[in-house]
């Protein structure tokens, strides 16, 4: 290999095997730090010859810890992070291990953007292959909608290209079907011009939280095309509910009606919304890497009625200690414009993604936090859209039926046929797995 190989007695081993989620603590036999497609071919050959389990690592963010395995081989793409931007063609080509900070820094240098994830250290490939929801979803759609091509190394070591002219079926599968079909060494995205945004965070507390939550829902229900909006429900130090709303406005109105409506909700305790660069907007959420234990579970929902808001307000205080939070992502706007047949992703018809995100540090509380997340997710289920959650946020313990439900039977059958074509032995199974048909 041209890249470095890290083994258990190497000094960098512990850092190299660390995931975003500290709940995952696995010890691979070997970590292959690939610097190009030929290294990926060598690593896959080696794994086959030595019958080693394979894990693929991009940004290491997947909460299920899919980027690392016990005793097997990790194909670590973190040295492959370059992003080339063709400003005239409005296209970016990102290496398989690029993160959103790499991507946004390169595209914003030319005043361009694609709708990506909201935390800079998340992997571009991992996020895109599961769908991709972020600060520009209403304006430009899901991240996978902007994926127009990808170079992959399939588990038997073959180099393939997915694209509208080469293999449209594989491109369809990559738009939501996860890392099931090959190791992507390069991804190609279309870009849009974007200079500045009006964004940041609005925090609501006290007795105003319920009304602020309803206001967030009502603003999203009007489906403003220039405003993407997410919200996070958590508790403050006194364990009372707080709601943080993250609008991202890209229209030309200096005083947009939707932002005025949000700001005027009762209980506003902090107003950090202002005109800023898109790179600053991409820093409004931050999350320490490898420090916290996480257990996430949720549902896409058809609607966010008052009863569900009340249920979440009750559940957020039920644990009696900071439980992490509940993330609510609006899917209004551009995701609905794209024909369902364009990609495998099955949730574009939902109104919101509601994900319960238990976050803690002390292993003594594992059981309580996991139980809280499961119970809270179960309380959301009556409003769910389809029977699966968001594959990008799923833990490893989700049953096959939830993964199938994320796509629907027809798309899942098509994904299984694609899997049989590209990975009949299910070598790439450390993901939200689609077993070959
Ligand atoms: C702090 C945080 C913030 C997040 N923010 C968002 C967000 O804003 N929007 C959103 O939609 N999701 C978000 N996610 C979820 C995230 O998109 C998924 O967890 C995604 O799988 C992470 O990709 P990764 O490369 O960082 O993770 P990894 O754990 O490295 O990879 C996860 C899996 O993705 C696949 N994969 C990664 N790279 C490749 C590749 N090059 N080729 C083939 N397969 C590959 C593999 O199956 C791998 O096992 C966030 C997660 C975290 C922890």
Short mmCIF file of C-alpha atoms and ligand atoms in Angstrom, two decimals:
data_model
loop_
_atom_site.label_atom_id
_atom_site.label_comp_id
_atom_site.label_asym_id
_atom_site.label_seq_id
_atom_site.Cartn_x
_atom_site.Cartn_y
_atom_site.Cartn_z
CA UNK A 1 0.00 0.00 0.00
CA UNK A 2 1.09 3.58 -0.60
CA UNK A 3 -0.70 4.62 2.61
CA UNK A 4 0.20 3.77 6.19
CA UNK A 5 -0.91 0.57 7.90
CA UNK A 6 -1.72 0.88 11.61
CA UNK A 7 -1.54 -2.20 13.88
CA UNK A 8 -2.49 -2.59 17.58
CA UNK A 9 1.03 -1.89 18.88
CA UNK A 10 1.42 1.34 16.89
CA UNK A 11 1.27 4.63 18.81
CA UNK A 12 -1.59 6.00 16.69
CA UNK A 13 -3.75 2.85 17.00
CA UNK A 14 -6.06 4.13 19.74
CA UNK A 15 -6.76 7.42 17.99
CA UNK A 16 -7.24 5.62 14.65
CA UNK A 17 -9.88 3.22 16.02
CA UNK A 18 -11.87 5.89 17.86
CA UNK A 19 -15.44 6.63 16.71
CA UNK A 20 -17.54 9.70 17.26
CA UNK A 21 -19.71 7.59 19.59
CA UNK A 22 -17.74 6.68 22.75
CA UNK A 23 -20.23 3.85 23.38
CA UNK A 24 -18.40 1.97 20.61
CA UNK A 25 -15.02 0.58 21.67
CA UNK A 26 -13.71 -1.96 19.17
CA UNK A 27 -10.21 -3.24 18.40
CA UNK A 28 -9.57 -4.03 14.74
CA UNK A 29 -6.64 -6.30 13.75
CA UNK A 30 -5.41 -3.74 11.24
CA UNK A 31 -6.27 -0.27 9.93
CA UNK A 32 -5.39 0.43 6.28
CA UNK A 33 -5.03 4.19 5.79
CA UNK A 34 -5.68 4.41 2.08
CA UNK A 35 -4.39 7.25 -0.09
CA UNK A 36 -6.04 6.17 -3.35
CA UNK A 37 -8.25 3.65 -5.12
CA UNK A 38 -5.36 1.20 -5.59
CA UNK A 39 -4.82 1.10 -1.81
CA UNK A 40 -8.51 0.26 -1.37
CA UNK A 41 -8.11 -2.61 -3.88
CA UNK A 42 -5.05 -3.91 -1.94
CA UNK A 43 -6.90 -3.68 1.38
CA UNK A 44 -9.94 -5.55 0.05
CA UNK A 45 -7.65 -8.23 -1.47
CA UNK A 46 -5.87 -8.63 1.86
CA UNK A 47 -9.15 -8.91 3.77
CA UNK A 48 -10.37 -11.57 1.34
CA UNK A 49 -7.12 -13.56 1.50
CA UNK A 50 -7.08 -13.51 5.31
CA UNK A 51 -10.85 -13.82 5.77
CA UNK A 52 -11.02 -10.60 7.75
CA UNK A 53 -14.21 -8.70 8.41
CA UNK A 54 -14.21 -5.28 6.70
CA UNK A 55 -15.31 -1.88 8.05
CA UNK A 56 -15.16 1.36 6.03
CA UNK A 57 -14.28 4.62 7.72
CA UNK A 58 -15.03 8.06 6.32
CA UNK A 59 -15.60 10.74 8.97
CA UNK A 60 -16.20 8.18 11.77
CA UNK A 61 -19.50 9.83 12.74
CA UNK A 62 -22.00 7.07 12.24
CA UNK A 63 -23.63 6.62 15.66
CA UNK A 64 -23.74 2.84 15.15
CA UNK A 65 -19.93 2.80 15.02
CA UNK A 66 -19.94 1.14 11.61
CA UNK A 67 -16.47 2.54 10.88
CA UNK A 68 -14.70 0.04 13.14
CA UNK A 69 -14.89 -3.70 13.84
CA UNK A 70 -13.38 -6.13 16.35
CA UNK A 71 -10.49 -8.16 14.96
CA UNK A 72 -11.06 -7.20 11.31
CA UNK A 73 -9.69 -4.73 8.78
CA UNK A 74 -10.66 -1.06 8.65
CA UNK A 75 -10.46 0.66 5.28
CA UNK A 76 -9.72 4.15 6.58
CA UNK A 77 -10.28 6.84 3.95
CA UNK A 78 -9.37 9.75 6.23
CA UNK A 79 -6.13 10.55 4.29
CA UNK A 80 -8.24 11.00 1.10
CA UNK A 81 -9.80 14.39 1.69
CA UNK A 82 -9.13 16.61 -1.28
CA UNK A 83 -12.01 18.47 -2.96
CA UNK A 84 -11.68 19.88 -6.50
CA UNK A 85 -14.11 22.56 -7.60
CA UNK A 86 -14.88 23.48 -11.20
CA UNK A 87 -16.48 26.90 -10.78
CA UNK A 88 -17.54 27.23 -14.43
CA UNK A 89 -19.26 23.86 -14.56
CA UNK A 90 -20.52 24.29 -10.96
CA UNK A 91 -19.33 20.83 -10.02
CA UNK A 92 -17.25 19.57 -7.07
CA UNK A 93 -15.35 16.29 -6.88
CA UNK A 94 -14.64 15.10 -3.34
CA UNK A 95 -12.37 12.23 -2.32
CA UNK A 96 -14.00 9.37 -0.40
CA UNK A 97 -12.76 10.53 3.03
CA UNK A 98 -13.52 14.28 2.68
CA UNK A 99 -15.46 15.92 5.49
CA UNK A 100 -18.02 18.73 5.20
CA UNK A 101 -15.49 21.26 6.43
CA UNK A 102 -13.14 20.20 3.58
CA UNK A 103 -16.00 20.39 1.11
CA UNK A 104 -17.54 23.69 2.23
CA UNK A 105 -14.15 25.42 2.49
CA UNK A 106 -13.32 24.46 -1.12
CA UNK A 107 -16.72 25.32 -2.63
CA UNK A 108 -17.25 28.53 -0.62
CA UNK A 109 -13.90 29.85 -1.89
CA UNK A 110 -15.77 30.20 -5.21
CA UNK A 111 -19.09 31.28 -3.66
CA UNK A 112 -20.68 27.89 -4.30
CA UNK A 113 -22.40 25.30 -2.14
CA UNK A 114 -24.20 21.98 -2.06
CA UNK A 115 -26.69 21.12 0.70
CA UNK A 116 -24.62 19.06 3.16
CA UNK A 117 -24.44 18.16 6.85
CA UNK A 118 -24.32 20.65 9.72
CA UNK A 119 -21.17 19.46 11.55
CA UNK A 120 -17.83 19.99 9.77
CA UNK A 121 -16.16 16.73 10.79
CA UNK A 122 -18.92 14.48 9.38
CA UNK A 123 -17.93 12.48 6.30
CA UNK A 124 -19.30 13.64 2.93
CA UNK A 125 -19.69 10.11 1.53
CA UNK A 126 -21.31 8.54 4.61
CA UNK A 127 -23.82 11.37 4.97
CA UNK A 128 -24.68 11.52 1.26
CA UNK A 129 -25.23 7.78 0.94
CA UNK A 130 -27.86 7.90 3.70
CA UNK A 131 -29.73 10.95 2.32
CA UNK A 132 -28.38 14.13 3.89
CA UNK A 133 -30.38 16.79 5.78
CA UNK A 134 -28.90 20.19 6.67
CA UNK A 135 -29.07 23.98 6.62
CA UNK A 136 -29.98 24.19 2.91
CA UNK A 137 -32.50 21.36 2.62
CA UNK A 138 -35.52 23.57 1.88
CA UNK A 139 -33.59 25.55 -0.73
CA UNK A 140 -31.75 22.76 -2.56
CA UNK A 141 -33.00 19.38 -1.35
CA UNK A 142 -31.27 16.38 0.16
CA UNK A 143 -27.53 15.97 -0.25
CA UNK A 144 -28.01 12.77 -2.26
CA UNK A 145 -30.15 14.73 -4.76
CA UNK A 146 -27.00 16.63 -5.71
CA UNK A 147 -24.84 13.52 -6.17
CA UNK A 148 -24.35 13.04 -9.91
CA UNK A 149 -21.51 10.54 -10.01
CA UNK A 150 -19.21 8.35 -7.92
CA UNK A 151 -16.12 6.16 -8.42
CA UNK A 152 -16.27 2.98 -6.37
CA UNK A 153 -14.11 -0.03 -5.66
CA UNK A 154 -16.42 -3.02 -5.36
CA UNK A 155 -15.60 -5.78 -2.82
CA UNK A 156 -14.02 -7.97 -5.55
CA UNK A 157 -11.59 -5.14 -6.34
CA UNK A 158 -13.24 -3.82 -9.53
CA UNK A 159 -13.33 -0.06 -10.22
CA UNK A 160 -16.77 1.13 -11.31
CA UNK A 161 -18.37 4.49 -12.02
CA UNK A 162 -21.95 5.31 -11.06
CA UNK A 163 -23.57 8.07 -13.10
CA UNK A 164 -26.52 8.92 -15.31
CA UNK A 165 -24.70 7.57 -18.39
CA UNK A 166 -22.66 4.74 -16.89
CA UNK A 167 -24.68 2.95 -14.28
CA UNK A 168 -27.85 4.88 -13.38
CA UNK A 169 -29.12 1.99 -11.26
CA UNK A 170 -26.06 2.16 -9.01
CA UNK A 171 -26.38 5.96 -8.76
CA UNK A 172 -30.02 5.45 -7.73
CA UNK A 173 -28.86 3.03 -4.99
CA UNK A 174 -26.15 5.37 -3.69
CA UNK A 175 -28.81 8.05 -3.19
CA UNK A 176 -29.95 6.64 0.14
CA UNK A 177 -28.82 3.00 0.10
CA UNK A 178 -25.69 3.62 2.19
CA UNK A 179 -22.22 2.15 1.79
CA UNK A 180 -23.57 -1.22 0.70
CA UNK A 181 -22.23 -1.46 -2.84
CA UNK A 182 -18.57 -0.46 -2.81
CA UNK A 183 -15.97 1.84 -1.30
CA UNK A 184 -16.36 5.27 -2.87
CA UNK A 185 -13.07 6.96 -3.68
CA UNK A 186 -14.58 10.00 -5.38
CA UNK A 187 -18.00 11.66 -5.42
CA UNK A 188 -19.26 14.32 -7.81
CA UNK A 189 -21.84 16.94 -6.81
CA UNK A 190 -23.62 19.79 -8.54
CA UNK A 191 -23.23 23.19 -6.88
CA UNK A 192 -25.32 26.33 -6.43
CA UNK A 193 -24.21 29.91 -5.89
CA UNK A 194 -24.47 31.13 -2.29
CA UNK A 195 -22.88 34.14 -0.74
CA UNK A 196 -24.24 34.83 2.72
CA UNK A 197 -27.09 33.57 4.85
CA UNK A 198 -29.12 34.89 7.75
CA UNK A 199 -28.72 32.19 10.35
CA UNK A 200 -27.61 31.21 13.83
CA UNK A 201 -29.60 30.08 16.84
CA UNK A 202 -32.69 31.28 18.71
CA UNK A 203 -33.09 29.86 22.23
CA UNK A 204 -36.44 29.71 24.03
CA UNK A 205 -37.03 28.83 27.69
CA UNK A 206 -39.53 29.03 30.53
CA UNK A 207 -43.23 28.83 29.85
CA UNK A 208 -42.73 30.02 26.25
CA UNK A 209 -41.18 26.76 25.04
CA UNK A 210 -44.47 25.10 24.06
CA UNK A 211 -45.61 28.08 21.98
CA UNK A 212 -42.15 28.50 20.41
CA UNK A 213 -42.19 24.82 19.39
CA UNK A 214 -45.62 25.30 17.75
CA UNK A 215 -44.38 28.45 16.02
CA UNK A 216 -41.40 26.54 14.56
CA UNK A 217 -43.80 23.88 13.23
CA UNK A 218 -46.20 26.46 11.76
CA UNK A 219 -43.43 28.37 10.00
CA UNK A 220 -42.15 25.14 8.41
CA UNK A 221 -45.72 24.18 7.41
CA UNK A 222 -45.86 27.26 5.16
CA UNK A 223 -42.95 25.66 3.29
CA UNK A 224 -40.80 28.76 2.81
CA UNK A 225 -38.32 27.99 0.01
CA UNK A 226 -35.66 30.36 1.28
CA UNK A 227 -35.71 29.11 4.86
CA UNK A 228 -34.43 25.78 6.13
CA UNK A 229 -35.18 25.17 9.77
CA UNK A 230 -34.21 22.68 12.45
CA UNK A 231 -34.93 22.65 16.17
CA UNK A 232 -33.46 20.92 19.19
CA UNK A 233 -35.32 20.23 22.41
CA UNK A 234 -33.16 19.80 25.52
CA UNK A 235 -33.12 20.81 29.21
CA UNK A 236 -31.26 23.62 30.99
CA UNK A 237 -29.32 23.33 34.28
CA UNK A 238 -32.53 23.37 36.29
CA UNK A 239 -33.78 20.50 34.07
CA UNK A 240 -36.51 22.69 32.53
CA UNK A 241 -37.13 22.30 28.75
CA UNK A 242 -35.35 24.62 26.33
CA UNK A 243 -35.88 24.83 22.58
CA UNK A 244 -33.16 25.94 20.21
CA UNK A 245 -34.28 26.84 16.70
CA UNK A 246 -31.73 27.01 13.86
CA UNK A 247 -33.09 28.93 10.87
CA UNK A 248 -31.04 29.41 7.71
CA UNK A 249 -32.51 32.08 5.42
CA UNK A 250 -31.09 32.72 1.94
CA UNK A 251 -33.69 35.06 0.40
CA UNK A 252 -33.32 38.74 -0.38
CA UNK A 253 -35.81 40.22 2.12
CA UNK A 254 -33.89 42.23 4.76
CA UNK A 255 -36.61 41.48 7.32
CA UNK A 256 -38.21 38.17 6.34
CA UNK A 257 -41.63 37.47 7.73
CA UNK A 258 -40.72 33.91 8.82
CA UNK A 259 -37.81 35.09 10.97
CA UNK A 260 -39.96 37.80 12.53
CA UNK A 261 -42.58 35.17 13.38
CA UNK A 262 -39.99 32.90 14.99
CA UNK A 263 -38.32 35.71 16.93
CA UNK A 264 -41.60 37.00 18.33
CA UNK A 265 -42.50 33.66 19.93
CA UNK A 266 -42.71 33.87 23.74
CA UNK A 267 -39.78 32.77 25.89
CA UNK A 268 -36.95 34.02 23.64
CA UNK A 269 -33.88 34.04 25.88
CA UNK A 270 -31.12 34.31 23.29
CA UNK A 271 -31.12 35.69 19.76
CA UNK A 272 -27.99 34.75 17.83
CA UNK A 273 -29.53 35.07 14.36
CA UNK A 274 -27.67 37.44 12.04
CA UNK A 275 -26.23 37.80 8.55
CA UNK A 276 -23.14 35.62 8.30
CA UNK A 277 -21.06 33.57 5.91
CA UNK A 278 -22.21 30.07 5.11
CA UNK A 279 -19.03 28.73 6.75
CA UNK A 280 -20.08 30.46 9.99
CA UNK A 281 -23.55 28.97 9.67
CA UNK A 282 -21.92 25.55 9.37
CA UNK A 283 -20.40 26.09 12.83
CA UNK A 284 -23.59 26.78 14.78
CA UNK A 285 -23.84 23.14 15.86
CA UNK A 286 -20.73 21.57 17.24
CA UNK A 287 -20.18 18.24 18.85
CA UNK A 288 -17.03 16.88 20.50
CA UNK A 289 -15.56 13.83 18.77
CA UNK A 290 -15.25 10.59 20.76
CA UNK A 291 -16.09 12.12 24.16
CA UNK A 292 -19.76 11.32 24.66
CA UNK A 293 -21.76 8.13 24.61
CA UNK A 294 -24.69 8.29 22.17
CA UNK A 295 -27.81 6.27 21.55
CA UNK A 296 -30.10 7.66 18.85
CA UNK A 297 -33.50 6.47 17.71
CA UNK A 298 -36.31 8.24 15.91
CA UNK A 299 -38.97 8.43 13.25
CA UNK A 300 -39.88 10.52 10.28
CA UNK A 301 -43.34 11.93 10.97
CA UNK A 302 -46.28 12.96 8.77
CA UNK A 303 -47.07 15.92 10.99
CA UNK A 304 -46.11 17.49 14.32
CA UNK A 305 -49.44 17.93 16.10
CA UNK A 306 -49.85 19.63 19.47
CA UNK A 307 -50.19 16.22 21.19
CA UNK A 308 -46.77 15.13 19.90
CA UNK A 309 -45.20 18.43 20.97
CA UNK A 310 -46.68 17.95 24.47
CA UNK A 311 -45.48 14.35 24.54
CA UNK A 312 -41.92 15.43 23.70
CA UNK A 313 -42.01 18.22 26.30
CA UNK A 314 -43.01 15.65 28.92
CA UNK A 315 -40.40 13.10 27.82
CA UNK A 316 -37.50 15.55 27.74
CA UNK A 317 -37.73 16.02 31.53
CA UNK A 318 -38.66 12.41 32.36
CA UNK A 319 -35.08 11.15 32.82
CA UNK A 320 -34.34 13.66 35.57
CA UNK A 321 -30.90 14.56 34.19
CA UNK A 322 -29.73 16.09 30.90
CA UNK A 323 -30.68 13.35 28.46
CA UNK A 324 -29.13 14.82 25.32
CA UNK A 325 -32.04 16.01 23.29
CA UNK A 326 -34.56 15.59 20.52
CA UNK A 327 -33.66 16.88 17.06
CA UNK A 328 -36.46 18.00 14.76
CA UNK A 329 -35.51 18.55 11.11
CA UNK A 330 -38.03 20.03 8.70
CA UNK A 331 -38.22 18.44 5.24
CA UNK A 332 -40.30 21.16 3.60
CA UNK A 333 -39.39 22.68 0.26
CA UNK A 334 -36.99 21.25 -2.31
CA UNK A 335 -36.90 17.57 -1.17
CA UNK A 336 -40.54 17.36 -2.32
CA UNK A 337 -39.70 18.58 -5.84
CA UNK A 338 -37.53 15.61 -6.71
CA UNK A 339 -39.16 12.62 -8.33
CA UNK A 340 -39.25 9.67 -5.92
CA UNK A 341 -37.70 7.46 -8.59
CA UNK A 342 -34.49 9.52 -8.64
CA UNK A 343 -33.03 7.76 -5.61
CA UNK A 344 -33.57 4.97 -3.12
CA UNK A 345 -34.15 7.38 -0.23
CA UNK A 346 -37.64 6.77 1.14
CA UNK A 347 -38.43 9.69 3.42
CA UNK A 348 -38.81 12.74 1.19
CA UNK A 349 -42.59 12.73 1.67
CA UNK A 350 -42.30 13.14 5.48
CA UNK A 351 -42.92 16.49 7.18
CA UNK A 352 -40.15 16.21 9.80
CA UNK A 353 -37.46 13.89 11.05
CA UNK A 354 -37.77 13.57 14.84
CA UNK A 355 -34.71 11.87 16.34
CA UNK A 356 -34.20 11.18 20.01
CA UNK A 357 -30.51 11.61 20.83
CA UNK A 358 -29.47 10.36 24.26
CA UNK A 359 -25.99 11.72 25.06
CA UNK A 360 -24.05 11.05 28.27
CA UNK A 361 -20.58 10.23 29.60
CA UNK A 362 -20.80 7.87 32.57
CA UNK A 363 -21.06 4.18 31.52
CA UNK A 364 -23.03 3.55 34.75
CA UNK A 365 -25.98 5.35 33.09
CA UNK A 366 -25.92 3.39 29.80
CA UNK A 367 -29.06 1.41 30.51
CA UNK A 368 -31.11 4.40 31.68
CA UNK A 369 -30.22 6.58 28.72
CA UNK A 370 -30.78 3.83 26.18
CA UNK A 371 -34.15 3.01 27.77
CA UNK A 372 -35.09 6.72 27.72
CA UNK A 373 -34.25 7.00 24.01
CA UNK A 374 -36.18 3.84 23.14
CA UNK A 375 -39.26 4.85 25.17
CA UNK A 376 -39.27 8.36 23.75
CA UNK A 377 -38.93 7.05 20.18
CA UNK A 378 -41.80 4.63 20.84
CA UNK A 379 -43.95 7.59 21.93
CA UNK A 380 -43.31 9.26 18.54
CA UNK A 381 -44.16 6.15 16.55
CA UNK A 382 -47.94 6.71 16.24
CA UNK A 383 -47.20 9.72 14.01
CA UNK A 384 -44.49 8.01 11.98
CA UNK A 385 -44.19 8.24 8.23
CA UNK A 386 -43.38 4.72 6.98
CA UNK A 387 -42.01 2.14 9.36
CA UNK A 388 -38.30 2.95 9.29
CA UNK A 389 -36.24 5.79 10.74
CA UNK A 390 -33.35 7.77 9.29
CA UNK A 391 -30.59 5.30 8.32
CA UNK A 392 -27.94 7.97 8.98
CA UNK A 393 -28.93 8.15 12.66
CA UNK A 394 -29.61 4.46 13.32
CA UNK A 395 -27.80 2.42 15.95
CA UNK A 396 -26.51 -1.05 15.07
CA UNK A 397 -29.34 -2.80 16.94
CA UNK A 398 -32.09 -1.82 14.50
CA UNK A 399 -33.76 -4.94 13.06
CA UNK A 400 -33.80 -5.61 9.31
CA UNK A 401 -37.47 -4.66 9.22
CA UNK A 402 -36.66 -1.07 10.27
CA UNK A 403 -34.06 -0.82 7.51
CA UNK A 404 -36.56 -2.23 4.99
CA UNK A 405 -39.17 0.19 6.33
CA UNK A 406 -36.83 3.11 5.71
CA UNK A 407 -37.08 2.44 1.96
CA UNK A 408 -40.40 0.64 1.50
CA UNK A 409 -40.73 -2.89 0.08
CA UNK A 410 -40.31 -2.03 -3.59
CA UNK A 411 -37.17 0.10 -3.23
CA UNK A 412 -35.73 -2.39 -0.73
CA UNK A 413 -36.19 -5.23 -3.25
CA UNK A 414 -34.40 -3.18 -5.90
CA UNK A 415 -31.57 -2.39 -3.45
CA UNK A 416 -31.23 -6.09 -2.63
CA UNK A 417 -30.87 -6.92 -6.33
CA UNK A 418 -28.22 -4.20 -6.66
CA UNK A 419 -26.42 -5.59 -3.62
CA UNK A 420 -26.42 -9.05 -5.20
CA UNK A 421 -24.79 -7.58 -8.30
CA UNK A 422 -22.04 -5.64 -6.52
CA UNK A 423 -21.53 -7.40 -3.18
CA UNK A 424 -23.07 -10.89 -3.37
CA UNK A 425 -21.10 -12.09 -0.33
CA UNK A 426 -22.15 -9.10 1.78
CA UNK A 427 -18.54 -8.11 2.50
CA UNK A 428 -19.73 -4.55 3.18
CA UNK A 429 -22.15 -5.38 5.95
CA UNK A 430 -21.06 -2.88 8.61
CA UNK A 431 -23.74 -0.40 7.58
CA UNK A 432 -27.53 -0.28 7.69
CA UNK A 433 -27.30 -3.53 5.88
CA UNK A 434 -29.16 -4.54 2.76
CA UNK A 435 -28.63 -8.29 2.47
CA UNK A 436 -28.24 -9.50 -1.15
CA UNK A 437 -31.44 -10.93 -2.61
C1 LIG B 1 -22.18 15.03 15.13
C2 LIG B 1 -22.96 14.47 13.97
C3 LIG B 1 -23.59 15.31 13.11
C4 LIG B 1 -24.33 14.81 12.04
N1 LIG B 1 -24.98 15.68 11.23
C5 LIG B 1 -25.74 15.22 10.22
C6 LIG B 1 -26.45 16.11 9.37
O1 LIG B 1 -26.36 17.33 9.53
N2 LIG B 1 -27.23 15.61 8.40
C7 LIG B 1 -27.34 14.26 8.18
O2 LIG B 1 -28.07 13.88 7.28
N3 LIG B 1 -26.65 13.38 8.94
C8 LIG B 1 -25.86 13.82 9.96
N4 LIG B 1 -25.19 12.93 10.75
C9 LIG B 1 -25.30 11.50 10.49
C10 LIG B 1 -24.23 11.09 9.48
O3 LIG B 1 -24.57 11.57 8.21
C11 LIG B 1 -24.10 9.56 9.36
O4 LIG B 1 -23.88 9.03 10.61
C12 LIG B 1 -23.01 9.15 8.37
O5 LIG B 1 -23.03 7.74 8.23
C13 LIG B 1 -21.65 9.59 8.85
O6 LIG B 1 -20.69 9.40 7.85
P1 LIG B 1 -19.16 9.34 8.27
O7 LIG B 1 -18.36 9.10 7.07
O8 LIG B 1 -18.82 10.52 9.12
O9 LIG B 1 -19.17 8.09 9.24
P2 LIG B 1 -18.39 6.70 9.27
O10 LIG B 1 -18.77 6.14 10.58
O11 LIG B 1 -16.95 6.85 8.95
O12 LIG B 1 -19.03 5.91 8.13
C14 LIG B 1 -20.31 5.39 8.24
C15 LIG B 1 -20.60 4.43 7.14
O13 LIG B 1 -20.77 5.16 5.92
C16 LIG B 1 -20.26 4.40 4.85
N5 LIG B 1 -19.18 5.14 4.21
C17 LIG B 1 -18.50 6.22 4.68
N6 LIG B 1 -17.62 6.64 3.74
C18 LIG B 1 -17.75 5.80 2.70
C19 LIG B 1 -17.12 5.71 1.44
N7 LIG B 1 -16.21 6.58 1.03
N8 LIG B 1 -17.51 4.70 0.60
C20 LIG B 1 -18.46 3.82 0.97
N9 LIG B 1 -19.08 3.86 2.14
C21 LIG B 1 -18.73 4.84 2.99
C22 LIG B 1 -19.81 3.09 5.42
O14 LIG B 1 -20.85 2.16 5.37
C23 LIG B 1 -19.50 3.44 6.84
O15 LIG B 1 -19.54 2.34 7.66
C24 LIG B 1 -24.43 13.40 11.82
C25 LIG B 1 -23.79 12.53 12.70
C26 LIG B 1 -23.06 13.06 13.77
C27 LIG B 1 -22.41 12.13 14.73
#
